PDB file of C-alpha atoms in Angstrom:
ATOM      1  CA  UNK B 151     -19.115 -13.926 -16.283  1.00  0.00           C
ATOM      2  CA  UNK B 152     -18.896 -10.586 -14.669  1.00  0.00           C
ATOM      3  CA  UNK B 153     -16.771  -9.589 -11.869  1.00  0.00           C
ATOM      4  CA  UNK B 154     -16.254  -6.334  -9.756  1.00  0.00           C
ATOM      5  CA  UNK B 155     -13.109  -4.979  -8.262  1.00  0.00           C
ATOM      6  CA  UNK B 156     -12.759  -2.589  -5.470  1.00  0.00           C
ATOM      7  CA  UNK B 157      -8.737  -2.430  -5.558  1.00  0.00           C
ATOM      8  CA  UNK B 158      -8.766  -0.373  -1.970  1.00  0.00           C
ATOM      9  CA  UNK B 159      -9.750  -2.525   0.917  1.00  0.00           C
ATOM     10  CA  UNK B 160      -9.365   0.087   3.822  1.00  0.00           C
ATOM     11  CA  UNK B 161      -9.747   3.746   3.229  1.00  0.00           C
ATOM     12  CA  UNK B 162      -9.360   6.451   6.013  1.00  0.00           C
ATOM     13  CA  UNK B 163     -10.075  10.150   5.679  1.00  0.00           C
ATOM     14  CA  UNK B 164     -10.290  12.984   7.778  1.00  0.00           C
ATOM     15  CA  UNK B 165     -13.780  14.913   8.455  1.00  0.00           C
ATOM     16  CA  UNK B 166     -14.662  16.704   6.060  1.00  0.00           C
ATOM     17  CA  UNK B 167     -12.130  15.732   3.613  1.00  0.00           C
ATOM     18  CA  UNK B 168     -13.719  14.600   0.035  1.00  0.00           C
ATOM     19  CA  UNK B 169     -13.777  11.070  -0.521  1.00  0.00           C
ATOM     20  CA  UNK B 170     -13.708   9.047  -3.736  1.00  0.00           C
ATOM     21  CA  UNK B 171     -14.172   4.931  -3.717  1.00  0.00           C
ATOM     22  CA  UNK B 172     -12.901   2.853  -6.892  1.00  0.00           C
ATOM     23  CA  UNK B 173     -15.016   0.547  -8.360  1.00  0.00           C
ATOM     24  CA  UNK B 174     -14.093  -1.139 -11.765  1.00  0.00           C
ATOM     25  CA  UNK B 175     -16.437  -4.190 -13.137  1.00  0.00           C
ATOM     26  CA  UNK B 176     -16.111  -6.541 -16.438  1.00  0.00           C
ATOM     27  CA  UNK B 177     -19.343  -6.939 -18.096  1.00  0.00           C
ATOM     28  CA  UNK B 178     -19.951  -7.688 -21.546  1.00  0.00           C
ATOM     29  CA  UNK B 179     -22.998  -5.528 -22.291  1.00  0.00           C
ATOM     30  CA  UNK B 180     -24.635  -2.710 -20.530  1.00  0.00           C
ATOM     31  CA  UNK B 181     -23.889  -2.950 -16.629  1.00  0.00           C
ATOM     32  CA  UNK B 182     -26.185  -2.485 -14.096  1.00  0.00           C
ATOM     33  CA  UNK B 183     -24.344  -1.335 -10.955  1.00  0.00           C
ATOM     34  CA  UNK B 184     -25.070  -0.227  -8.011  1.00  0.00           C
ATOM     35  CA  UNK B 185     -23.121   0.991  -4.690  1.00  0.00           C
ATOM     36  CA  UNK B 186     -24.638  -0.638  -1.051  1.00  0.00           C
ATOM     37  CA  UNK B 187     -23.393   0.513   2.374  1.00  0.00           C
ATOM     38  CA  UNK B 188     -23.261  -1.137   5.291  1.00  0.00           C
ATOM     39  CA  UNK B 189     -23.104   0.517   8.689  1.00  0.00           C
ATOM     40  CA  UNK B 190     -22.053  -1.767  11.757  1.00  0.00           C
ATOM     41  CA  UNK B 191     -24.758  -3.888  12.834  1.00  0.00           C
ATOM     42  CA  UNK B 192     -27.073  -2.979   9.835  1.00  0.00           C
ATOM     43  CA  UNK B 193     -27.710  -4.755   6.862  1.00  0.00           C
ATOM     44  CA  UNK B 194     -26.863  -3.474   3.349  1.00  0.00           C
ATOM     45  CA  UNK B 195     -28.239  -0.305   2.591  1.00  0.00           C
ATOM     46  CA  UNK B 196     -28.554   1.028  -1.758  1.00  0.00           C
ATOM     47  CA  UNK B 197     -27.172   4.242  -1.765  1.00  0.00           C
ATOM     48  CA  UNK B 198     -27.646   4.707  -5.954  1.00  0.00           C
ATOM     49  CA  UNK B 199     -27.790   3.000  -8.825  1.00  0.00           C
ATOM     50  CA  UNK B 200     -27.153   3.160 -12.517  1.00  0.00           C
ATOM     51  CA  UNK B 201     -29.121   1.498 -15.310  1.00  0.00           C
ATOM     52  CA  UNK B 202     -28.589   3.666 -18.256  1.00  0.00           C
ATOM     53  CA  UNK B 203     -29.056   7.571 -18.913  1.00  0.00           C
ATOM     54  CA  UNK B 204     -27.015  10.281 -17.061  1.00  0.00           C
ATOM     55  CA  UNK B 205     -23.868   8.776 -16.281  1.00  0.00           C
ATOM     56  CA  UNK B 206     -23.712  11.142 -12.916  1.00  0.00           C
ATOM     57  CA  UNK B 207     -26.176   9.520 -10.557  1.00  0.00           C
ATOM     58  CA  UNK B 208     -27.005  10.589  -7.257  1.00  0.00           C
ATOM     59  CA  UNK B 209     -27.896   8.533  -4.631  1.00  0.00           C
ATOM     60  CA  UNK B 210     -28.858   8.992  -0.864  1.00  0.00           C
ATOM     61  CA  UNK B 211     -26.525  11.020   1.661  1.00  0.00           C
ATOM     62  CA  UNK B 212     -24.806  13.357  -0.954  1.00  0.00           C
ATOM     63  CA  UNK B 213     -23.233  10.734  -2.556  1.00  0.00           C
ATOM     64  CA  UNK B 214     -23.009  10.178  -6.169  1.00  0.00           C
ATOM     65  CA  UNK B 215     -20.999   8.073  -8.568  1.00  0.00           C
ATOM     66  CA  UNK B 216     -19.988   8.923 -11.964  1.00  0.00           C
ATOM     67  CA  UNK B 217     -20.570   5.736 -15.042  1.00  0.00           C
ATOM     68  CA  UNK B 218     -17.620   5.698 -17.355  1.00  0.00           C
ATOM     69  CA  UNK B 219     -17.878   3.378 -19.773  1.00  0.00           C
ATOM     70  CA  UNK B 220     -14.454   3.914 -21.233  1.00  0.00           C
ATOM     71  CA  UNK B 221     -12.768   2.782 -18.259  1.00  0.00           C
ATOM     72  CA  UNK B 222     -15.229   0.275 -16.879  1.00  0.00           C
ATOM     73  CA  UNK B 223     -15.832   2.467 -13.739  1.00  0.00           C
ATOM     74  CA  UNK B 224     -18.153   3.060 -11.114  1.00  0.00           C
ATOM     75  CA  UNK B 225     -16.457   5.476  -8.630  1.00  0.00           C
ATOM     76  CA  UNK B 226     -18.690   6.756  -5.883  1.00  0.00           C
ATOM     77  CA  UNK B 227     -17.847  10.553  -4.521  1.00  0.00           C
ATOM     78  CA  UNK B 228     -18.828  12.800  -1.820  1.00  0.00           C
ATOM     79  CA  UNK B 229     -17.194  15.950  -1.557  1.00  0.00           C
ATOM     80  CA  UNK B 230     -17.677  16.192   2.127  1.00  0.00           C
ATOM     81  CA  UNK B 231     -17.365  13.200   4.694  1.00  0.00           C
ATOM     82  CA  UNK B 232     -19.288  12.839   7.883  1.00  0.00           C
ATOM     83  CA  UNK B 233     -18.537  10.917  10.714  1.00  0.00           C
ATOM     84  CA  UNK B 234     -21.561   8.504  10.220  1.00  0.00           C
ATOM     85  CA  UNK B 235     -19.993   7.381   7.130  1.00  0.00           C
ATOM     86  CA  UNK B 236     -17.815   5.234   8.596  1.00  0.00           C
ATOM     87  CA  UNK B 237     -19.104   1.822   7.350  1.00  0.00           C
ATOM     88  CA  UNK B 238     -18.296  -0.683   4.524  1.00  0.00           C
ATOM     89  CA  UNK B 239     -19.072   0.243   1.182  1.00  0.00           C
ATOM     90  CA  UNK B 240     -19.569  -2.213  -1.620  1.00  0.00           C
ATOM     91  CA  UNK B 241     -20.172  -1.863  -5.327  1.00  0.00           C
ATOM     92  CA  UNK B 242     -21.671  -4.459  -7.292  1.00  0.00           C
ATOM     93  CA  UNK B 243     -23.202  -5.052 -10.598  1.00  0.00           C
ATOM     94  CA  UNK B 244     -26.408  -7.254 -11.994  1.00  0.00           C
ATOM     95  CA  UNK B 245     -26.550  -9.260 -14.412  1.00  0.00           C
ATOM     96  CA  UNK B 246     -28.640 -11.961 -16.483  1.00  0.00           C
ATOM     97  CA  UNK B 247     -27.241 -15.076 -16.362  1.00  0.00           C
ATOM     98  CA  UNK B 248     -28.711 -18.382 -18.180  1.00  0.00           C
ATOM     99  CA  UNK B 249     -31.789 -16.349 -19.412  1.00  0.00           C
ATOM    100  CA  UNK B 250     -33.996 -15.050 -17.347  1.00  0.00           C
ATOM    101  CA  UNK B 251     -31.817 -15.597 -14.174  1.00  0.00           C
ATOM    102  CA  UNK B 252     -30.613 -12.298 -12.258  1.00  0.00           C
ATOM    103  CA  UNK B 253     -28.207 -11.640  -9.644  1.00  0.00           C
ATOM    104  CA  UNK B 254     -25.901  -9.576  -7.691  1.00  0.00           C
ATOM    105  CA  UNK B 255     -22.043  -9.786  -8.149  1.00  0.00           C
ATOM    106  CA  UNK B 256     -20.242  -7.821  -5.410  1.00  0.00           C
ATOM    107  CA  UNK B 257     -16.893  -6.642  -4.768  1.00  0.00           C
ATOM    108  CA  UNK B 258     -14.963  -7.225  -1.704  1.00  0.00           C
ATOM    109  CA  UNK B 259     -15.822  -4.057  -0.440  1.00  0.00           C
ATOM    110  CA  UNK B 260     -13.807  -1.007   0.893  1.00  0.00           C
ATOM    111  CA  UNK B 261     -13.827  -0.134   4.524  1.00  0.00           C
ATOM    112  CA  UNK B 262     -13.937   3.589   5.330  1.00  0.00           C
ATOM    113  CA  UNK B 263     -12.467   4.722   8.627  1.00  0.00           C
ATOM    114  CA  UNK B 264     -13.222   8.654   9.698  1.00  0.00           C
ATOM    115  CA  UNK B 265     -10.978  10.460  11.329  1.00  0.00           C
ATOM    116  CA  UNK B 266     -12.165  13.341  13.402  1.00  0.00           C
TER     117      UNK B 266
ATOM    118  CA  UNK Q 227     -43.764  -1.360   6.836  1.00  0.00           C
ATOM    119  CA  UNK Q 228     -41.086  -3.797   8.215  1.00  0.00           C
ATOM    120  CA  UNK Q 229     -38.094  -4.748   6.120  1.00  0.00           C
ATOM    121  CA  UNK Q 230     -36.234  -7.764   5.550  1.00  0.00           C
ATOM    122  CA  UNK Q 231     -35.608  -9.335   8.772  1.00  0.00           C
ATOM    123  CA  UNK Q 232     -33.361 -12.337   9.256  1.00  0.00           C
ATOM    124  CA  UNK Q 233     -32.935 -14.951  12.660  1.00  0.00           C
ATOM    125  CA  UNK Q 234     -31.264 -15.226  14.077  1.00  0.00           C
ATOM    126  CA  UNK Q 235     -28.649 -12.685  14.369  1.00  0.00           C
ATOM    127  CA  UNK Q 236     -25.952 -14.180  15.340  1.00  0.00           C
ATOM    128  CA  UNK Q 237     -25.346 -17.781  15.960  1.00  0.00           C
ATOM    129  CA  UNK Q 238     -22.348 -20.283  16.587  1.00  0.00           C
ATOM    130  CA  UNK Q 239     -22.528 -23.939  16.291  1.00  0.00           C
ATOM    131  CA  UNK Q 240     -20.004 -27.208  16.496  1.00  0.00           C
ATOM    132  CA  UNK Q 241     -19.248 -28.266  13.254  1.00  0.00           C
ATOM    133  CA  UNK Q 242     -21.222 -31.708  12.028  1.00  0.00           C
ATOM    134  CA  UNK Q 243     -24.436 -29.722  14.177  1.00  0.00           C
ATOM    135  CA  UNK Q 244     -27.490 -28.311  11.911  1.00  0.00           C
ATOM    136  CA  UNK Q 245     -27.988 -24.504  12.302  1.00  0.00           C
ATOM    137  CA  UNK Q 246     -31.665 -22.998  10.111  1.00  0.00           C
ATOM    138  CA  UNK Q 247     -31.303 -19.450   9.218  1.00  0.00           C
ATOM    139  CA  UNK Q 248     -34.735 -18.136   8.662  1.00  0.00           C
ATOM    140  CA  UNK Q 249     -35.966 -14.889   6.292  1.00  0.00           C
ATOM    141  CA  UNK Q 250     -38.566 -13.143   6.089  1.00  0.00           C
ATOM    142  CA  UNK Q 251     -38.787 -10.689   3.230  1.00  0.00           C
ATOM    143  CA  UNK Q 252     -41.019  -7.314   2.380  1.00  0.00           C
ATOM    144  CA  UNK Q 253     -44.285  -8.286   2.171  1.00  0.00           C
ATOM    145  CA  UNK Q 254     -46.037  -8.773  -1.475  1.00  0.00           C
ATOM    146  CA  UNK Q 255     -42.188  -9.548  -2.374  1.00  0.00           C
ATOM    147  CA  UNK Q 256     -41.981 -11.969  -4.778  1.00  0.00           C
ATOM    148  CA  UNK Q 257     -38.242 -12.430  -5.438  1.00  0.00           C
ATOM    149  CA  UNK Q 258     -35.922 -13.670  -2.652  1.00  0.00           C
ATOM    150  CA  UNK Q 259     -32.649 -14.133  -2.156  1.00  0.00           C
ATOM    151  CA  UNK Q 260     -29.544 -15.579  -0.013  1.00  0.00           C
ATOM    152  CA  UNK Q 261     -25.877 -14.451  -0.378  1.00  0.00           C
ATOM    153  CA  UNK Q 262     -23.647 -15.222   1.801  1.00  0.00           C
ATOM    154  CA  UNK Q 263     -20.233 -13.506   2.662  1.00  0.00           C
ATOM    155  CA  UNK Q 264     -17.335 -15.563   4.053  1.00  0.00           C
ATOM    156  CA  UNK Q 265     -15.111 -13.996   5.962  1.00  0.00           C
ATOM    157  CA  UNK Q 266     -12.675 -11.664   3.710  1.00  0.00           C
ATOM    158  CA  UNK Q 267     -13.976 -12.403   0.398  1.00  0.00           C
ATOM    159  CA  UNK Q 268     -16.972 -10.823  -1.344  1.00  0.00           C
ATOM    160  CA  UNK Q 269     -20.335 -11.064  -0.955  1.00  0.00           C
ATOM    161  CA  UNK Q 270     -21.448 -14.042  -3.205  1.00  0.00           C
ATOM    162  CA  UNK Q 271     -25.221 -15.347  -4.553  1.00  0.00           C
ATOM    163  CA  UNK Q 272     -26.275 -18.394  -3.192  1.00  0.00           C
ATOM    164  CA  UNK Q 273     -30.001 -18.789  -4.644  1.00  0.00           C
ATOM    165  CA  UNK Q 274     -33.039 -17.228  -5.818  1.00  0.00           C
ATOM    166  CA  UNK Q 275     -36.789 -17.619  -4.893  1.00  0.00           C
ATOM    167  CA  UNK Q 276     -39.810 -16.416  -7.211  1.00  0.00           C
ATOM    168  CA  UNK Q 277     -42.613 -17.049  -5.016  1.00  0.00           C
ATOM    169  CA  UNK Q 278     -42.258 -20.488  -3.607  1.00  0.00           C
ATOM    170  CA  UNK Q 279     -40.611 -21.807  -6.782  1.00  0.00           C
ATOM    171  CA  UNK Q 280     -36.579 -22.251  -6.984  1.00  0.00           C
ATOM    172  CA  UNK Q 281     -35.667 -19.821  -9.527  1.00  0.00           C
ATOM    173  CA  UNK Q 282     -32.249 -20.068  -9.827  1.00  0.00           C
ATOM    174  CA  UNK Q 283     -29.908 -22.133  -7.482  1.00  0.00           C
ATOM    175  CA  UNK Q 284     -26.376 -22.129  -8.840  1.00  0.00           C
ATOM    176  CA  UNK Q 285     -24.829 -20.655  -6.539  1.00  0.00           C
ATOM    177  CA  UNK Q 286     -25.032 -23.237  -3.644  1.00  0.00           C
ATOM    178  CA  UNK Q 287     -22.189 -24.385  -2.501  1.00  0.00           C
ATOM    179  CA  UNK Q 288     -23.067 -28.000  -2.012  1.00  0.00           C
ATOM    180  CA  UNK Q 289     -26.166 -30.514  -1.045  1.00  0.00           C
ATOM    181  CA  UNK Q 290     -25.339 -29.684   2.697  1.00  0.00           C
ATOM    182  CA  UNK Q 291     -27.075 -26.272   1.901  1.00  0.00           C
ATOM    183  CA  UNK Q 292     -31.004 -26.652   1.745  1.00  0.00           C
ATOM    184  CA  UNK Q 293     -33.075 -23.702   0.828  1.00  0.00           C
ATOM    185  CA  UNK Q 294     -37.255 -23.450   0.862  1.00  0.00           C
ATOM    186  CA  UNK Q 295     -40.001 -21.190   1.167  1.00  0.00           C
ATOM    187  CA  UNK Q 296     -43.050 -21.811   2.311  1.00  0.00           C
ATOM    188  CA  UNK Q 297     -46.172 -20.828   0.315  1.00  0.00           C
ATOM    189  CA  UNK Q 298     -43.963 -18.067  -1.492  1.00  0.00           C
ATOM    190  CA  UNK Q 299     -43.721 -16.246   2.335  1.00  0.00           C
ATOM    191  CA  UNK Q 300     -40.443 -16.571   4.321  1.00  0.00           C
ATOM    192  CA  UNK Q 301     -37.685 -18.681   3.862  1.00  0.00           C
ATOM    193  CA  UNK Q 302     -35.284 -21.077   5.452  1.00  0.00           C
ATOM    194  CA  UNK Q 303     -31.671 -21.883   4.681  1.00  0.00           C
ATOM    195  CA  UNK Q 304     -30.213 -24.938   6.189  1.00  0.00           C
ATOM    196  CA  UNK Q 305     -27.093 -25.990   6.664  1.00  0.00           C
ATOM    197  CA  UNK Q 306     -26.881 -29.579   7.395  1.00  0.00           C
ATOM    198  CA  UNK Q 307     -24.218 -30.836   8.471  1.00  0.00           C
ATOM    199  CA  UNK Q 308     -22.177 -27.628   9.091  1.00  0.00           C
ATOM    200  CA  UNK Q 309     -18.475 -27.606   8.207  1.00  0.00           C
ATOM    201  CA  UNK Q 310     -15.962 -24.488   9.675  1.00  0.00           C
ATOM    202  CA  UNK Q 311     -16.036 -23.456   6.004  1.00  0.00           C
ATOM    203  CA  UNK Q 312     -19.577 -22.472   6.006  1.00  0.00           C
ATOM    204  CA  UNK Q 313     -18.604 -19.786   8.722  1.00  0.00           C
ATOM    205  CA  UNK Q 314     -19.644 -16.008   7.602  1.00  0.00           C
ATOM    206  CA  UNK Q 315     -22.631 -13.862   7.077  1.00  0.00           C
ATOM    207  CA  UNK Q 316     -25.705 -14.958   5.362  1.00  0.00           C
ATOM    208  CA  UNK Q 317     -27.729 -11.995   3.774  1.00  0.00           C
ATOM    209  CA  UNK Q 318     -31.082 -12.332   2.718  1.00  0.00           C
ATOM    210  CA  UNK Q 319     -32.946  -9.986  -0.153  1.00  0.00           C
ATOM    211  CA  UNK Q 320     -36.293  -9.398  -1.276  1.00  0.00           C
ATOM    212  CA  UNK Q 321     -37.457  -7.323  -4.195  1.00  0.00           C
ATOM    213  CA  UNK Q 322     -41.017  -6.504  -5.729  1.00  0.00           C
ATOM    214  CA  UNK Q 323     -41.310  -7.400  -9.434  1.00  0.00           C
ATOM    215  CA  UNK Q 324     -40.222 -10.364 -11.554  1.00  0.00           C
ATOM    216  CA  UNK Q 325     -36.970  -8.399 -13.843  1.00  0.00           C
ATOM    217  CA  UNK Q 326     -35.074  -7.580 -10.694  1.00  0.00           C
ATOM    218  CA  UNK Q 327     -32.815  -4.837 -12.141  1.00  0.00           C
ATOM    219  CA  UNK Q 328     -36.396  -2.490 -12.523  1.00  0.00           C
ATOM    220  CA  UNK Q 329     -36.785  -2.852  -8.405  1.00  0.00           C
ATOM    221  CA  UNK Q 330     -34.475  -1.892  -5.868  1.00  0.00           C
ATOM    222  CA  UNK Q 331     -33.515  -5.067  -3.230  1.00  0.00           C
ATOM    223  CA  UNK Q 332     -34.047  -4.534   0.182  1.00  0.00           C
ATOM    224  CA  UNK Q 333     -31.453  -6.343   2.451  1.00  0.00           C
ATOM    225  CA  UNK Q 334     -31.724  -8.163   5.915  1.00  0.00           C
ATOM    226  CA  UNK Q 335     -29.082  -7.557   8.256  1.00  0.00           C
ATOM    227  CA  UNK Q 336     -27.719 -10.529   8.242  1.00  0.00           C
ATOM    228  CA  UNK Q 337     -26.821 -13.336  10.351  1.00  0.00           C
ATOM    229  CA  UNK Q 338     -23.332 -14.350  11.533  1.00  0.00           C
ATOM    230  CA  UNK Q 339     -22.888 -17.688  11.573  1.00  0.00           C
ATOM    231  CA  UNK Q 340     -19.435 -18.841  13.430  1.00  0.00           C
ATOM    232  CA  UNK Q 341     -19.277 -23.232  13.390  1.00  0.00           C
ATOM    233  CA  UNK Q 342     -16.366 -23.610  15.715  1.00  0.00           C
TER     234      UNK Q 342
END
């Protein structure tokens, strides 16, 4: 079965600083992953995702996350942070399961705190 | 066009009460879903709609949990009766086409259910 780890569970930068999110999944074929955000009181937002191709994908609010296959990765960047990105971030990858069935498996998410 | 929208918002019930969490996804959305994320742990699948039909419903925690969708339109989740356990936030999903992973999912904002 696949799984997703997101080994930091509160992250705080300063304004402006770059920011990079870990994200490492077990999969036994070709992942699909993806990387949601949610603000408070919103629901879950899809910033990119990756289903084969470039392994640099960019997504919505100059982020992007890099696919390395090597190291069963999925970390999303930005090189500049914003105070609106305060929010939870989670990464999460899809998956067939008992033929035709599909689904979502999330990690626990990282919480990103902005410091002005 | 509206997006996913989920009802209640919040809501917080004595355990052994009933509480019905209602969805209703992007319309001409076939594919439906409920996850549900319990407080400190990840987001997790509970079940999957194609149209009215029960596509896949491993991931329900137990026969207290009663899913449907009427005439392949919105959905309700029940929880009948509700146990302190069953406290977090229940997402709901919709996406367009049949193989999921083709189609982006478009998330509710969930509702926070609390059973005190």
């Amino acid at each position: 079965a696949q799984s997703v780890t997101q080994p930091d569970i509160h992250i705080t930068v300063s304004e402006g600083a770059s920011l990079e999110l870990r994200c490492n999944y077990s999969y036994g074929a070709t992942p699909y992953l993806f990387w949601y955000v949610q603000s408070p009181g919103q629901g879950l937002q899809l910033l990119l995702k990756y289903f084969s191709g470039d392994t640099l994908v960019q997504g919505i609010k100059g982020f992007e996350a890099e696919f390395k296959r090597s190291q069963s990765s999925f970390n999303l960047r930005k090189p500049s942070v914003h105070w609106s990105d305060a929010a939870e971030y989670f990464c999460a990858v899809g998956a067939y399961s008992g033929g035709s069935n599909y689904k979502l498996t999330f990690g626990k998410g990282t919480l990103l705190t902005v410091n002005p | 066009e509206a997006g996913v929208t989920q009802f209640p918002s919040h809501s917080v019930i004595e355990k052994g009460q009933t509480v019905t969490l209602r969805c209703d996804p992007i319309s001409g959305h076939d594919n439906l879903y409920w996850y549900r994320r319990v407080m400190g742990k990840e987001i997790k699948f509970l079940l999957h709609f194609v149209k009215e039909s029960k596509q896949d419903e491993s991931g329900m925690p137990n026969n207290r949990f009663l899913a449907e969708r009427t005439g392949g339109t919105y959905s309700t989740l029940k929880v009948q009766p509700a146990e302190l356990e069953d406290s977090g936030v229940y997402f709901c999903a919709s996406s367009q086409y049949r193989y999921y992973m083709d189609t982006e999912a478009f998330f509710g904002q969930g509702t926070r259910l609390t059973v005190v």
